[in-house]
Coordinates of C-alpha atoms in Angstrom, one line a residue:
Chain A
X185 CA 95.3 -65.7 -88.6
X186 CA 98.4 -67.9 -87.9
X187 CA 99.6 -70.5 -91.1
X188 CA 98.3 -73.4 -89.4
X189 CA 94.6 -71.4 -88.9
X190 CA 94.8 -70.9 -93.2
X191 CA 96.0 -74.1 -93.8
X192 CA 93.0 -76.0 -92.0
X193 CA 90.9 -73.2 -93.8
X194 CA 92.5 -74.4 -97.2
X195 CA 91.9 -78.0 -96.2
X196 CA 88.6 -77.5 -94.6
X197 CA 86.1 -79.7 -96.4
X198 CA 88.7 -82.0 -98.0
X199 CA 87.2 -84.7 -98.5
X200 CA 89.0 -88.1 -97.5
X201 CA 92.3 -88.8 -99.5
X202 CA 92.0 -91.9 -101.8
X203 CA 94.8 -95.3 -100.2
X204 CA 97.5 -93.9 -103.4
X205 CA 97.8 -90.3 -100.9
X206 CA 100.2 -92.4 -98.6
X207 CA 100.7 -88.6 -97.2
X208 CA 99.1 -85.4 -97.4
X209 CA 99.4 -82.3 -96.6
X210 CA 100.8 -81.9 -92.8
X211 CA 103.9 -83.4 -92.9
X212 CA 107.3 -82.1 -94.1
X213 CA 106.3 -83.7 -98.0
X214 CA 103.7 -85.4 -99.5
X215 CA 104.4 -89.6 -100.2
X216 CA 101.9 -90.6 -103.2
X217 CA 102.4 -94.1 -104.2
X218 CA 101.6 -94.7 -108.0
X219 CA 100.4 -97.3 -109.4
X220 CA 103.4 -100.2 -110.7
X221 CA 105.2 -99.5 -114.1
X222 CA 104.0 -97.1 -114.5
X223 CA 106.2 -93.4 -115.3
X224 CA 105.6 -90.2 -112.8
X225 CA 104.9 -86.5 -114.9
X226 CA 105.3 -83.5 -113.3
X227 CA 104.6 -79.9 -114.9
X228 CA 104.4 -76.3 -112.4
X229 CA 103.4 -73.4 -113.2
X230 CA 102.3 -69.9 -111.7
X231 CA 100.0 -67.5 -112.0
X232 CA 101.0 -63.9 -111.1
X233 CA 98.6 -60.8 -110.7
X234 CA 98.3 -58.2 -112.9
X235 CA 99.4 -60.6 -116.2
X236 CA 98.1 -63.6 -116.0
X237 CA 94.9 -63.0 -113.9
X238 CA 93.2 -59.5 -113.3
X239 CA 93.3 -57.9 -109.8
X240 CA 89.6 -58.9 -108.3
X241 CA 89.8 -61.9 -109.0
X242 CA 88.4 -63.7 -106.7
X243 CA 90.1 -66.3 -104.8
X244 CA 87.7 -70.0 -106.3
X245 CA 88.2 -68.8 -110.1
X246 CA 92.2 -67.5 -109.5
X247 CA 92.5 -71.5 -108.2
X248 CA 90.0 -73.1 -110.9
X249 CA 92.2 -71.7 -113.6
X250 CA 95.6 -71.9 -111.4
X251 CA 94.8 -75.8 -111.4
X252 CA 93.1 -75.8 -115.4
X253 CA 95.9 -75.0 -116.6
X254 CA 98.2 -76.8 -115.1
X255 CA 96.2 -80.0 -115.8
X256 CA 96.1 -79.0 -119.5
X257 CA 100.2 -79.6 -119.4
X258 CA 99.4 -83.6 -118.2
X259 CA 96.7 -84.1 -120.5
X260 CA 99.2 -83.2 -123.1
X261 CA 101.6 -85.6 -122.3
X262 CA 98.2 -88.3 -122.0
X263 CA 98.8 -88.7 -118.4
X264 CA 96.1 -89.5 -115.9
X265 CA 96.3 -86.9 -112.8
X266 CA 97.2 -87.7 -109.4
X267 CA 98.5 -85.4 -107.2
X268 CA 98.9 -81.0 -107.0
X269 CA 101.2 -78.7 -104.8
X270 CA 100.2 -75.2 -104.5
X271 CA 102.1 -72.9 -103.3
X272 CA 100.3 -69.3 -102.8
X273 CA 101.5 -66.2 -101.7
X274 CA 99.2 -63.1 -100.9
X275 CA 99.4 -59.4 -99.1
X276 CA 96.8 -61.0 -96.7
X277 CA 95.0 -64.3 -96.1
X278 CA 92.0 -64.9 -94.4
X279 CA 89.4 -68.5 -93.8
X280 CA 86.5 -67.2 -95.7
X281 CA 89.5 -67.0 -98.8
X282 CA 91.3 -70.3 -98.1
X283 CA 87.7 -71.4 -97.9
X284 CA 86.8 -70.2 -101.9
X285 CA 90.3 -70.9 -102.9
X286 CA 89.9 -74.5 -102.5
X287 CA 86.8 -74.7 -103.7
X288 CA 87.9 -73.5 -106.7
X289 CA 90.4 -76.2 -106.3
X290 CA 88.0 -79.1 -105.7
X291 CA 86.0 -76.9 -108.5
X292 CA 88.8 -77.5 -111.7
X293 CA 90.7 -81.0 -110.1
X294 CA 86.6 -82.4 -110.4
X295 CA 86.5 -86.0 -112.0
X296 CA 90.3 -85.5 -113.1
X297 CA 91.6 -87.5 -110.0
X298 CA 94.1 -85.1 -108.7
X299 CA 93.9 -84.3 -105.1
X300 CA 95.5 -81.0 -103.0
X301 CA 97.9 -83.3 -102.1
X302 CA 101.0 -80.6 -100.8
X303 CA 101.2 -77.4 -101.0
X304 CA 103.2 -73.7 -99.0
X305 CA 101.7 -70.1 -98.1
X306 CA 103.6 -67.0 -97.5
X307 CA 103.3 -63.1 -97.7
X308 CA 104.4 -61.3 -100.5
X309 CA 102.6 -59.9 -104.2
X310 CA 99.4 -62.6 -105.3
X311 CA 100.3 -65.2 -107.6
X312 CA 99.4 -68.9 -107.7
X313 CA 102.4 -72.1 -108.6
X314 CA 100.6 -75.3 -108.8
X315 CA 103.1 -78.8 -109.4
X316 CA 100.6 -81.6 -110.7
X317 CA 102.0 -85.0 -111.6
X318 CA 100.3 -88.1 -112.6
X319 CA 101.1 -91.6 -114.3
X320 CA 100.9 -92.7 -117.6
X321 CA 101.7 -96.1 -118.0
X322 CA 105.5 -97.5 -119.0
X323 CA 106.7 -95.3 -122.1
X324 CA 103.5 -93.7 -123.6
X325 CA 102.8 -90.1 -122.5
X326 CA 103.0 -88.5 -125.4
X327 CA 105.3 -86.1 -126.3
X328 CA 106.2 -82.6 -129.0
X329 CA 108.9 -85.1 -131.2
X330 CA 106.7 -87.9 -132.8
X331 CA 105.5 -85.9 -135.3
X332 CA 105.5 -87.7 -139.1
X333 CA 105.3 -86.5 -142.8
X334 CA 101.5 -87.5 -143.8
X335 CA 100.6 -86.8 -139.7
X336 CA 97.0 -85.4 -140.1
X337 CA 97.2 -81.9 -137.4
X338 CA 93.8 -81.9 -135.2
X339 CA 92.9 -79.4 -131.8
X340 CA 89.9 -80.4 -129.9
X341 CA 87.5 -77.1 -129.8
X342 CA 87.5 -74.3 -131.5
X343 CA 90.7 -71.8 -130.8
X344 CA 90.6 -68.0 -129.7
X345 CA 88.0 -67.5 -127.3
X346 CA 89.9 -67.6 -124.6
X347 CA 90.9 -64.1 -125.9
X348 CA 87.8 -63.4 -127.3
X349 CA 86.8 -63.7 -123.4
X350 CA 90.1 -61.3 -121.6
X351 CA 89.1 -58.6 -124.2
X352 CA 85.7 -58.5 -122.9
X353 CA 87.5 -58.2 -119.4
X354 CA 89.2 -55.6 -120.2
X355 CA 87.3 -53.4 -122.4
X356 CA 84.7 -53.6 -120.6
X357 CA 84.7 -51.9 -116.7
X358 CA 81.1 -52.9 -115.4
X359 CA 82.1 -56.3 -116.4
X360 CA 85.2 -56.0 -114.4
X361 CA 83.7 -54.3 -111.1
X362 CA 81.6 -57.2 -111.4
X363 CA 84.4 -59.4 -111.4
X364 CA 84.9 -60.0 -107.7
X365 CA 81.3 -61.0 -107.0
X366 CA 80.9 -63.8 -109.3
X367 CA 82.3 -66.6 -107.9
X368 CA 82.9 -70.1 -109.8
X369 CA 79.5 -71.6 -110.7
X370 CA 78.1 -68.1 -111.9
X371 CA 80.9 -67.4 -114.8
X372 CA 78.8 -65.7 -117.3
X373 CA 79.3 -68.2 -120.9
X374 CA 81.6 -65.1 -122.6
X375 CA 84.2 -65.3 -119.9
X376 CA 84.1 -68.6 -119.7
X377 CA 86.4 -70.0 -121.7
X378 CA 89.5 -67.3 -120.1
X379 CA 88.1 -67.4 -117.2
X380 CA 87.4 -71.2 -116.4
X381 CA 89.1 -73.7 -119.2
X382 CA 88.8 -77.1 -119.1
X383 CA 92.3 -79.0 -119.1
X384 CA 90.9 -82.4 -121.6
X385 CA 92.4 -84.7 -119.7
X386 CA 90.3 -87.6 -120.4
X387 CA 91.2 -87.1 -123.9
X388 CA 94.6 -87.0 -123.0
X389 CA 95.2 -89.7 -121.8
X390 CA 92.3 -91.5 -124.5
X391 CA 94.5 -90.3 -127.5
X392 CA 97.9 -92.0 -126.1
X393 CA 99.0 -95.0 -128.8
X394 CA 96.5 -92.8 -131.0
X395 CA 98.8 -89.7 -131.5
X396 CA 102.2 -89.6 -132.5
X397 CA 102.6 -85.8 -130.9
X398 CA 100.3 -83.7 -128.8
X399 CA 100.5 -80.0 -127.1
X400 CA 98.3 -77.8 -125.5
X401 CA 97.9 -74.8 -126.9
X402 CA 99.2 -72.1 -124.5
X403 CA 101.7 -69.8 -126.4
X404 CA 98.2 -69.6 -129.6
X405 CA 98.0 -72.4 -132.1
X406 CA 100.7 -70.9 -134.3
X407 CA 103.7 -70.6 -131.8
X408 CA 102.6 -74.8 -130.4
X409 CA 102.4 -75.8 -133.0
X410 CA 106.3 -74.8 -134.6
X411 CA 106.8 -76.4 -131.0
X412 CA 105.6 -80.1 -132.1
X413 CA 107.5 -79.1 -135.7
X414 CA 110.7 -78.0 -133.6
X415 CA 110.6 -80.9 -132.0
X416 CA 109.5 -83.6 -134.4
X417 CA 111.9 -81.6 -137.5
X418 CA 109.0 -81.9 -139.7
X419 CA 107.0 -78.4 -140.7
X420 CA 103.2 -78.8 -140.4
X421 CA 100.2 -76.1 -142.7
X422 CA 97.1 -75.7 -141.4
X423 CA 93.6 -75.1 -143.5
X424 CA 93.0 -71.4 -142.7
X425 CA 89.0 -72.8 -143.8
X426 CA 88.9 -75.9 -141.4
X427 CA 90.1 -73.9 -138.5
X428 CA 87.3 -74.2 -135.6
X429 CA 87.2 -70.5 -134.6
X430 CA 85.4 -69.1 -132.3
X431 CA 84.7 -64.7 -131.0
X432 CA 87.7 -63.0 -132.8
X433 CA 88.7 -64.0 -136.3
X434 CA 90.7 -67.1 -137.5
X435 CA 94.0 -65.0 -138.0
X436 CA 93.7 -63.4 -134.6
X437 CA 93.5 -66.7 -133.4
X438 CA 96.7 -68.6 -134.5
X439 CA 97.3 -66.4 -132.1
X440 CA 95.7 -66.1 -129.3
X441 CA 97.1 -67.3 -125.9
X442 CA 95.1 -69.4 -123.6
X443 CA 93.0 -71.8 -125.2
X444 CA 94.4 -74.9 -123.9
X445 CA 92.9 -77.0 -126.5
X446 CA 95.1 -80.0 -126.5
X447 CA 96.8 -79.9 -130.1
X448 CA 98.2 -83.0 -131.9
X449 CA 99.3 -85.1 -134.5
X450 CA 97.5 -88.5 -135.9
X451 CA 98.9 -91.3 -138.6
X452 CA 96.5 -91.8 -141.1
X453 CA 95.6 -95.2 -140.2
X454 CA 95.3 -94.3 -136.8
X455 CA 92.6 -91.9 -137.7
X456 CA 89.6 -94.3 -137.3
X457 CA 91.0 -95.0 -133.8
X458 CA 90.6 -91.0 -132.1
X459 CA 88.1 -91.7 -129.2
X460 CA 84.7 -90.7 -129.3
X461 CA 84.2 -88.5 -126.2
X462 CA 81.8 -85.7 -127.0
X463 CA 84.3 -83.6 -127.5
X464 CA 84.5 -81.6 -131.8
X465 CA 87.8 -83.1 -132.7
X466 CA 89.6 -81.9 -135.9
X467 CA 91.7 -82.3 -139.5
X468 CA 93.0 -78.9 -139.8
X469 CA 96.1 -79.0 -141.5
X470 CA 99.1 -81.9 -142.1
X471 CA 102.8 -82.8 -141.3
X472 CA 104.7 -82.2 -144.4
X473 CA 108.8 -82.8 -144.9
X474 CA 110.6 -78.9 -144.2
X475 CA 111.0 -76.7 -141.3
X476 CA 107.6 -74.1 -139.8
X477 CA 104.0 -73.9 -139.6
X478 CA 102.5 -72.2 -142.8
X479 CA 99.1 -70.8 -142.9
X480 CA 97.3 -72.0 -145.9
X481 CA 93.8 -69.6 -147.1
X482 CA 91.5 -71.4 -149.2
X483 CA 92.5 -70.1 -152.7
X484 CA 96.0 -72.1 -151.9
X485 CA 97.9 -68.6 -150.9
X486 CA 100.4 -68.8 -147.5
X487 CA 98.2 -66.1 -145.1
X488 CA 100.8 -64.3 -141.9
X489 CA 99.1 -64.1 -138.0
X490 CA 97.8 -61.3 -137.0
X491 CA 100.9 -60.3 -134.4
X492 CA 103.2 -62.7 -132.7
X493 CA 101.9 -65.9 -129.6
X494 CA 101.0 -64.6 -125.7
X495 CA 104.9 -65.3 -124.2
X496 CA 104.7 -66.3 -121.4
X497 CA 107.0 -63.7 -119.8
Chain B
X120 CA 115.3 -62.0 -124.0
X121 CA 113.2 -64.4 -125.3
X122 CA 111.3 -66.7 -123.5
X123 CA 112.6 -69.9 -124.9
X124 CA 115.9 -67.7 -125.1
X125 CA 116.4 -67.6 -121.3
X126 CA 115.6 -70.6 -120.9
X127 CA 118.3 -72.0 -123.4
X128 CA 120.2 -70.0 -121.3
X129 CA 118.4 -71.6 -117.7
X130 CA 119.9 -75.0 -118.9
X131 CA 122.8 -74.3 -120.8
X132 CA 125.4 -76.0 -118.7
X133 CA 123.5 -78.3 -117.2
X134 CA 125.5 -82.5 -118.0
X135 CA 123.3 -85.1 -119.4
X136 CA 120.2 -85.8 -118.2
X137 CA 120.8 -89.9 -116.2
X138 CA 118.3 -92.2 -117.8
X139 CA 115.6 -92.1 -114.8
X140 CA 114.6 -89.0 -116.8
X141 CA 112.6 -89.7 -119.2
X142 CA 111.5 -86.4 -120.5
X143 CA 113.4 -83.6 -119.0
X144 CA 112.4 -79.7 -120.0
X145 CA 110.9 -79.3 -123.5
X146 CA 107.6 -80.7 -123.4
X147 CA 104.7 -80.2 -121.7
X148 CA 105.6 -81.7 -118.5
X149 CA 109.0 -83.3 -116.7
X150 CA 108.5 -87.8 -116.9
X151 CA 110.5 -89.6 -114.6
X152 CA 110.7 -93.1 -114.3
X153 CA 110.5 -94.0 -110.6
X154 CA 112.0 -98.0 -109.2
X155 CA 110.3 -100.6 -109.0
X156 CA 108.0 -101.0 -105.1
X157 CA 108.8 -97.1 -104.4
X158 CA 106.9 -94.2 -102.7
X159 CA 107.1 -90.6 -104.7
X160 CA 107.5 -88.0 -102.2
X161 CA 106.7 -84.4 -103.1
X162 CA 107.8 -81.0 -101.6
X163 CA 107.1 -77.2 -102.8
X164 CA 108.6 -74.1 -101.3
X165 CA 108.3 -69.5 -102.3
X166 CA 110.6 -67.7 -101.2
X167 CA 110.1 -64.0 -101.4
X168 CA 112.1 -60.9 -101.8
X169 CA 112.5 -59.4 -98.9
X170 CA 110.9 -61.7 -96.8
X171 CA 112.7 -64.8 -97.5
X172 CA 115.3 -63.6 -99.0
X173 CA 116.7 -60.3 -99.0
X174 CA 116.8 -57.7 -102.3
X175 CA 120.1 -57.6 -103.5
X176 CA 120.7 -61.2 -103.1
X177 CA 122.6 -62.4 -106.3
X178 CA 121.0 -65.8 -108.6
X179 CA 123.1 -67.9 -107.6
X180 CA 123.0 -67.6 -103.7
X181 CA 118.3 -67.7 -103.5
X182 CA 118.9 -70.5 -106.0
X183 CA 120.8 -72.3 -103.4
X184 CA 118.5 -71.7 -101.3
X185 CA 115.4 -72.2 -102.9
X186 CA 117.0 -75.8 -103.6
X187 CA 117.9 -76.6 -100.7
X188 CA 115.3 -75.9 -98.5
X189 CA 113.3 -77.4 -100.9
X190 CA 116.1 -80.4 -100.6
X191 CA 115.5 -80.6 -96.7
X192 CA 111.9 -81.3 -96.7
X193 CA 113.2 -84.7 -98.7
X194 CA 116.4 -85.3 -96.5
X195 CA 112.5 -85.3 -93.1
X196 CA 111.2 -87.7 -95.2
X197 CA 114.2 -90.1 -95.9
X198 CA 113.0 -89.7 -99.4
X199 CA 116.5 -89.9 -102.0
X200 CA 116.1 -86.7 -104.8
X201 CA 115.3 -87.5 -107.7
X202 CA 114.1 -84.2 -109.9
X203 CA 113.4 -80.3 -109.1
X204 CA 111.2 -78.1 -110.9
X205 CA 111.9 -74.0 -110.6
X206 CA 109.2 -71.9 -110.9
X207 CA 111.0 -68.2 -111.5
X208 CA 109.0 -65.5 -110.3
X209 CA 111.1 -61.9 -111.7
X210 CA 110.6 -58.5 -113.0
X211 CA 113.4 -59.2 -115.5
X212 CA 116.2 -61.9 -116.7
X213 CA 119.0 -61.5 -118.5
X214 CA 120.9 -64.7 -119.8
X215 CA 123.9 -63.8 -117.3
X216 CA 121.2 -64.2 -114.6
X217 CA 120.0 -67.3 -115.3
X218 CA 123.7 -68.7 -115.8
X219 CA 124.2 -68.0 -112.3
X220 CA 121.1 -69.1 -110.9
X221 CA 121.1 -71.8 -112.9
X222 CA 124.9 -72.8 -111.3
X223 CA 123.4 -72.5 -108.0
X224 CA 121.2 -75.1 -108.8
X225 CA 124.0 -76.9 -109.6
X226 CA 125.6 -76.3 -106.7
X227 CA 122.9 -77.0 -103.8
X228 CA 122.2 -79.9 -105.3
X229 CA 125.6 -81.3 -106.2
X230 CA 126.2 -85.2 -104.6
X231 CA 122.4 -85.3 -103.5
X232 CA 120.8 -87.2 -107.2
X233 CA 118.0 -83.5 -107.4
X234 CA 118.5 -82.9 -111.7
X235 CA 116.1 -80.0 -112.2
X236 CA 114.0 -81.7 -114.9
X237 CA 111.3 -78.6 -116.0
X238 CA 109.2 -75.7 -114.4
X239 CA 108.7 -71.6 -115.2
X240 CA 109.6 -68.4 -116.3
X241 CA 106.9 -66.0 -115.2
X242 CA 106.7 -62.1 -115.5
X243 CA 106.6 -60.0 -111.6
X244 CA 108.3 -59.4 -108.6
X245 CA 110.7 -61.5 -106.9
X246 CA 109.9 -65.2 -106.1
X247 CA 111.9 -69.0 -106.2
X248 CA 109.3 -71.8 -105.6
X249 CA 111.1 -74.2 -106.1
X250 CA 109.2 -78.0 -106.1
X251 CA 111.2 -81.6 -105.5
X252 CA 110.7 -84.9 -105.5
X253 CA 112.1 -88.2 -104.7
X254 CA 111.6 -91.4 -103.3
X255 CA 111.3 -94.2 -101.1
X256 CA 111.3 -98.0 -100.5
X257 CA 107.2 -98.2 -100.0
X258 CA 106.8 -97.4 -96.7
X259 CA 109.8 -96.5 -95.4
X260 CA 109.0 -92.2 -94.7
X261 CA 110.1 -90.7 -91.4
X262 CA 107.0 -89.4 -90.7
X263 CA 106.0 -86.2 -88.4
X264 CA 103.5 -89.2 -86.4
X265 CA 106.4 -92.1 -85.2
X266 CA 107.1 -90.6 -81.7
X267 CA 107.0 -92.5 -79.2
X268 CA 107.2 -92.1 -74.8
X269 CA 110.9 -93.3 -74.1
X270 CA 112.0 -92.4 -77.2
X271 CA 115.6 -90.2 -77.3
X272 CA 115.4 -86.9 -80.1
X273 CA 118.7 -86.2 -81.7
X274 CA 119.4 -82.3 -83.5
X275 CA 121.8 -82.5 -86.5
X276 CA 123.7 -79.9 -85.5
X277 CA 124.2 -76.9 -84.1
X278 CA 120.7 -74.4 -84.7
X279 CA 120.9 -70.2 -83.9
X280 CA 123.8 -70.2 -86.6
X281 CA 121.8 -69.4 -89.8
X282 CA 119.8 -66.2 -86.8
X283 CA 123.7 -65.7 -85.9
X284 CA 124.1 -64.5 -89.9
X285 CA 121.0 -63.2 -90.5
X286 CA 121.5 -60.6 -87.9
X287 CA 124.6 -60.0 -89.6
X288 CA 123.0 -59.1 -92.6
X289 CA 119.9 -57.3 -91.2
X290 CA 123.1 -54.8 -89.3
X291 CA 125.8 -54.2 -91.1
X292 CA 125.6 -52.4 -94.6
X293 CA 128.1 -53.0 -95.6
X294 CA 127.5 -56.6 -96.2
X295 CA 124.9 -55.9 -97.4
X296 CA 126.3 -53.7 -99.8
X297 CA 128.7 -56.3 -100.5
X298 CA 125.7 -59.1 -101.0
X299 CA 125.2 -58.6 -104.8
X300 CA 129.3 -59.4 -105.5
X301 CA 129.1 -62.5 -103.5
X302 CA 129.1 -66.9 -105.4
X303 CA 128.7 -69.1 -103.7
X304 CA 132.1 -69.8 -103.0
X305 CA 133.0 -67.0 -101.9
X306 CA 130.0 -66.3 -99.1
X307 CA 131.7 -65.2 -95.3
X308 CA 132.0 -68.1 -93.2
X309 CA 129.3 -65.5 -90.5
X310 CA 126.6 -65.7 -93.4
X311 CA 126.9 -69.3 -94.6
X312 CA 124.7 -71.1 -92.2
X313 CA 121.4 -68.6 -93.7
X314 CA 122.3 -67.6 -97.2
X315 CA 124.1 -71.3 -98.0
X316 CA 122.3 -74.0 -95.8
X317 CA 122.5 -77.5 -96.2
X318 CA 120.0 -79.6 -97.1
X319 CA 120.6 -82.9 -94.6
X320 CA 120.2 -85.5 -97.7
X321 CA 122.5 -87.9 -97.0
X322 CA 121.6 -88.2 -92.8
X323 CA 117.7 -88.4 -93.7
X324 CA 118.1 -91.5 -95.8
X325 CA 120.6 -92.9 -93.1
X326 CA 117.9 -92.1 -90.6
X327 CA 115.5 -95.0 -92.2
X328 CA 114.4 -97.7 -90.4
X329 CA 115.9 -95.8 -87.4
X330 CA 114.5 -92.5 -86.2
X331 CA 110.6 -92.6 -85.1
X332 CA 109.9 -89.2 -86.1
X333 CA 111.5 -86.7 -88.2
X334 CA 111.3 -82.9 -89.5
X335 CA 113.7 -80.3 -90.8
X336 CA 114.1 -76.9 -87.9
X337 CA 113.1 -74.9 -90.0
X338 CA 110.3 -72.7 -87.9
X339 CA 112.7 -73.2 -84.8
X340 CA 113.1 -76.0 -82.7
X341 CA 110.7 -75.4 -80.4
X342 CA 107.6 -75.5 -83.2
X343 CA 108.9 -77.7 -85.1
X344 CA 109.5 -80.1 -82.2
X345 CA 105.7 -79.0 -81.2
X346 CA 105.0 -80.1 -83.8
X347 CA 106.8 -83.6 -84.1
X348 CA 104.5 -84.0 -80.7
X349 CA 100.8 -83.1 -81.8
X350 CA 101.2 -85.3 -84.9
X351 CA 102.2 -88.1 -81.8
X352 CA 99.8 -87.4 -79.6
X353 CA 103.8 -87.4 -77.1
X354 CA 105.0 -84.7 -75.0
X355 CA 108.7 -83.6 -75.9
X356 CA 111.3 -82.4 -72.5
X357 CA 114.8 -81.2 -73.8
X358 CA 117.3 -80.5 -71.6
X359 CA 118.6 -77.0 -72.6
X360 CA 122.5 -77.5 -71.7
X361 CA 122.0 -80.1 -74.0
X362 CA 121.2 -78.2 -77.0
X363 CA 123.7 -77.4 -79.4
X364 CA 123.8 -74.3 -80.1
X365 CA 125.7 -70.8 -82.3
X366 CA 126.3 -67.3 -82.2
X367 CA 123.0 -66.9 -80.4
X368 CA 121.8 -67.9 -77.1
X369 CA 120.2 -71.0 -76.4
X370 CA 116.9 -69.6 -75.3
X371 CA 117.2 -67.9 -78.9
X372 CA 118.0 -71.3 -81.2
X373 CA 115.2 -72.9 -79.9
X374 CA 113.0 -69.4 -81.7
X375 CA 115.6 -69.7 -84.3
X376 CA 114.4 -71.2 -87.8
X377 CA 116.8 -71.0 -91.3
X378 CA 118.6 -74.1 -90.0
X379 CA 117.6 -77.1 -91.4
X380 CA 119.2 -79.4 -89.5
X381 CA 117.4 -82.5 -89.0
X382 CA 115.5 -83.2 -85.3
X383 CA 114.4 -86.6 -85.1
X384 CA 113.8 -89.5 -82.4
X385 CA 115.0 -92.4 -81.7
X386 CA 113.5 -95.4 -80.1
X387 CA 116.9 -96.0 -77.3
X388 CA 117.1 -100.0 -78.4
X389 CA 117.7 -98.9 -82.1
X390 CA 120.4 -96.0 -81.1
X391 CA 123.0 -97.8 -81.2
X392 CA 123.0 -98.0 -84.8
X393 CA 122.5 -94.4 -85.8
X394 CA 125.1 -93.4 -88.9
X395 CA 128.5 -92.1 -88.2
X396 CA 128.9 -90.1 -91.0
X397 CA 130.9 -87.0 -90.0
X398 CA 127.4 -85.3 -88.6
X399 CA 127.5 -84.1 -84.5
X400 CA 124.3 -85.8 -84.0
X401 CA 123.4 -84.7 -80.4
X402 CA 120.9 -86.2 -77.7
X403 CA 118.9 -82.5 -76.7
X404 CA 116.0 -84.8 -74.6
X405 CA 112.7 -87.4 -74.5
X406 CA 109.1 -88.3 -75.9
X407 CA 107.1 -88.4 -72.7
X408 CA 104.0 -89.0 -71.8
X409 CA 101.5 -85.7 -72.3
X410 CA 101.2 -82.5 -75.1
X411 CA 103.8 -79.8 -75.4
X412 CA 107.5 -79.2 -75.5
X413 CA 108.8 -77.8 -71.9
X414 CA 112.5 -76.6 -71.9
X415 CA 114.5 -77.6 -68.8
X416 CA 118.1 -75.7 -67.4
X417 CA 120.8 -77.6 -65.2
X418 CA 119.1 -76.6 -62.7
X419 CA 116.0 -78.6 -63.7
X420 CA 113.5 -75.9 -63.7
X421 CA 111.1 -75.7 -67.2
X422 CA 112.3 -72.1 -68.4
X423 CA 110.3 -69.8 -70.8
X424 CA 111.6 -69.3 -74.9
X425 CA 113.0 -65.3 -75.4
X426 CA 110.0 -65.3 -78.1
X427 CA 107.8 -67.0 -80.8
X428 CA 109.4 -68.7 -84.1
X429 CA 109.5 -68.3 -87.3
X430 CA 106.5 -67.4 -89.5
X431 CA 106.2 -68.5 -93.4
X432 CA 103.1 -66.5 -94.0

């Protein structure tokens, strides 16, 4: 198939573009019309076969995850997703693969507002780079730098579940053998946290004006909290017992990556404004004077995590 | 080196960000403040080692080319570049490599207005995906779909030069052996058209309100003109003799890719408004009724090109 036939296959089932997409796929570039008084938020992330996803991952699952991890970055800024571009590098492609890939994109973007507006195809070792863009009312971005002493630290859901799912995939050859036959709707629950992470897009937007700092848990909770502390020139203390954990032990969970929950700080007087949206927002610690992150056991002693967090490079 | 040390090396020599970058590298996403009443233009392109650039290409040349081909897409829309994101996949990186890479980005973006606002590092086979963003006054994008019967077809400079340069690199082992030692300022003239293409950014913006359709010559002049014809529901006739060609014969030049000149159509009554900016804007043919692109020799006979245009996939 030619490049243009493949692009047609990728776009075959796309619904009509919304009015704020002045030009979608098919010209030299996409053109978006932002709402007045908005800022534009941009992020990009690459998934490489064998490093960020297992060989044999079916195209819809690959697409889903590639888009979700990017939407998570928008969520962490409090931005409303608008469009995304997909730069797909693959050794070869056919129409069926492309159709499944775009189905995965649609599944990951459902209800998020994000629409496929452009991209690029190139031949090479399988890797997917998604670039997402979203909008924010001017000056309302949730930065890493706004945490202040006394703020309460929250996480939007359990951590460790993605690591647990990755361990199933790594340790069970039968599960890996079944992976190519899975589709987005058929992924076993034990694998969903890793294969189909949920970007907390609605929560991110709800946290504007409430959270003082925000990040998504992609590198591991301790490492990501350390980013907030560095940028905010503060320290953090985490109560290990309060931490919502799933599938692994707490000292592993705090250094596990890929959870894509939001980790955010809230001044105490604004905690009553936190949204009631079905997510279990859990207070896990406090921002303090100083630098670095301390992990405290129930008996008040500081404990060390299992190992260092995930490095994307 | 850690991911964060590498990012520091990439950003080490960057000048301060302009006021319209509300948040540059270092948070979950970049935040840009667009001018009022603007639209946002987005494009992405990947260069893969061995396919879009030669193994051994030094990091500054790689970065230059990866950004230039993306800026060319903005130019073809008439957009003013604002920011770009770099998703870099590499088997390994060190600080010196990153510093040279970012020097190449600065060289390619000089005077364009584009600033590095974010990106991603991942380990894997060498490939660079750049995503560029720019702004346009609302409704002023130069689309492929605006060409009308009678419009004059222009190209902004000679075509074929990139193919000629690629042939030198492909055919001369000594040149290829010297490639890793070249820097942006030391590339021999014979290789510049391929290694260091110039995005026609200033021209693109000047053509707003003048050109009826525009595209950049990345796939080959015939293929790119066919895109304009398809989207505009018109035909085109090219006078082979009028074509500015460099380094190859005209029938090869029309199917050579990678020239990154702008190819655009202008209603006759607006031709007097074409900018006098030092570029040799050359009229090469006419838009006509019908479909497809015809190539005419001086004796009035239709001629066939040498081969099909470059496919990026």
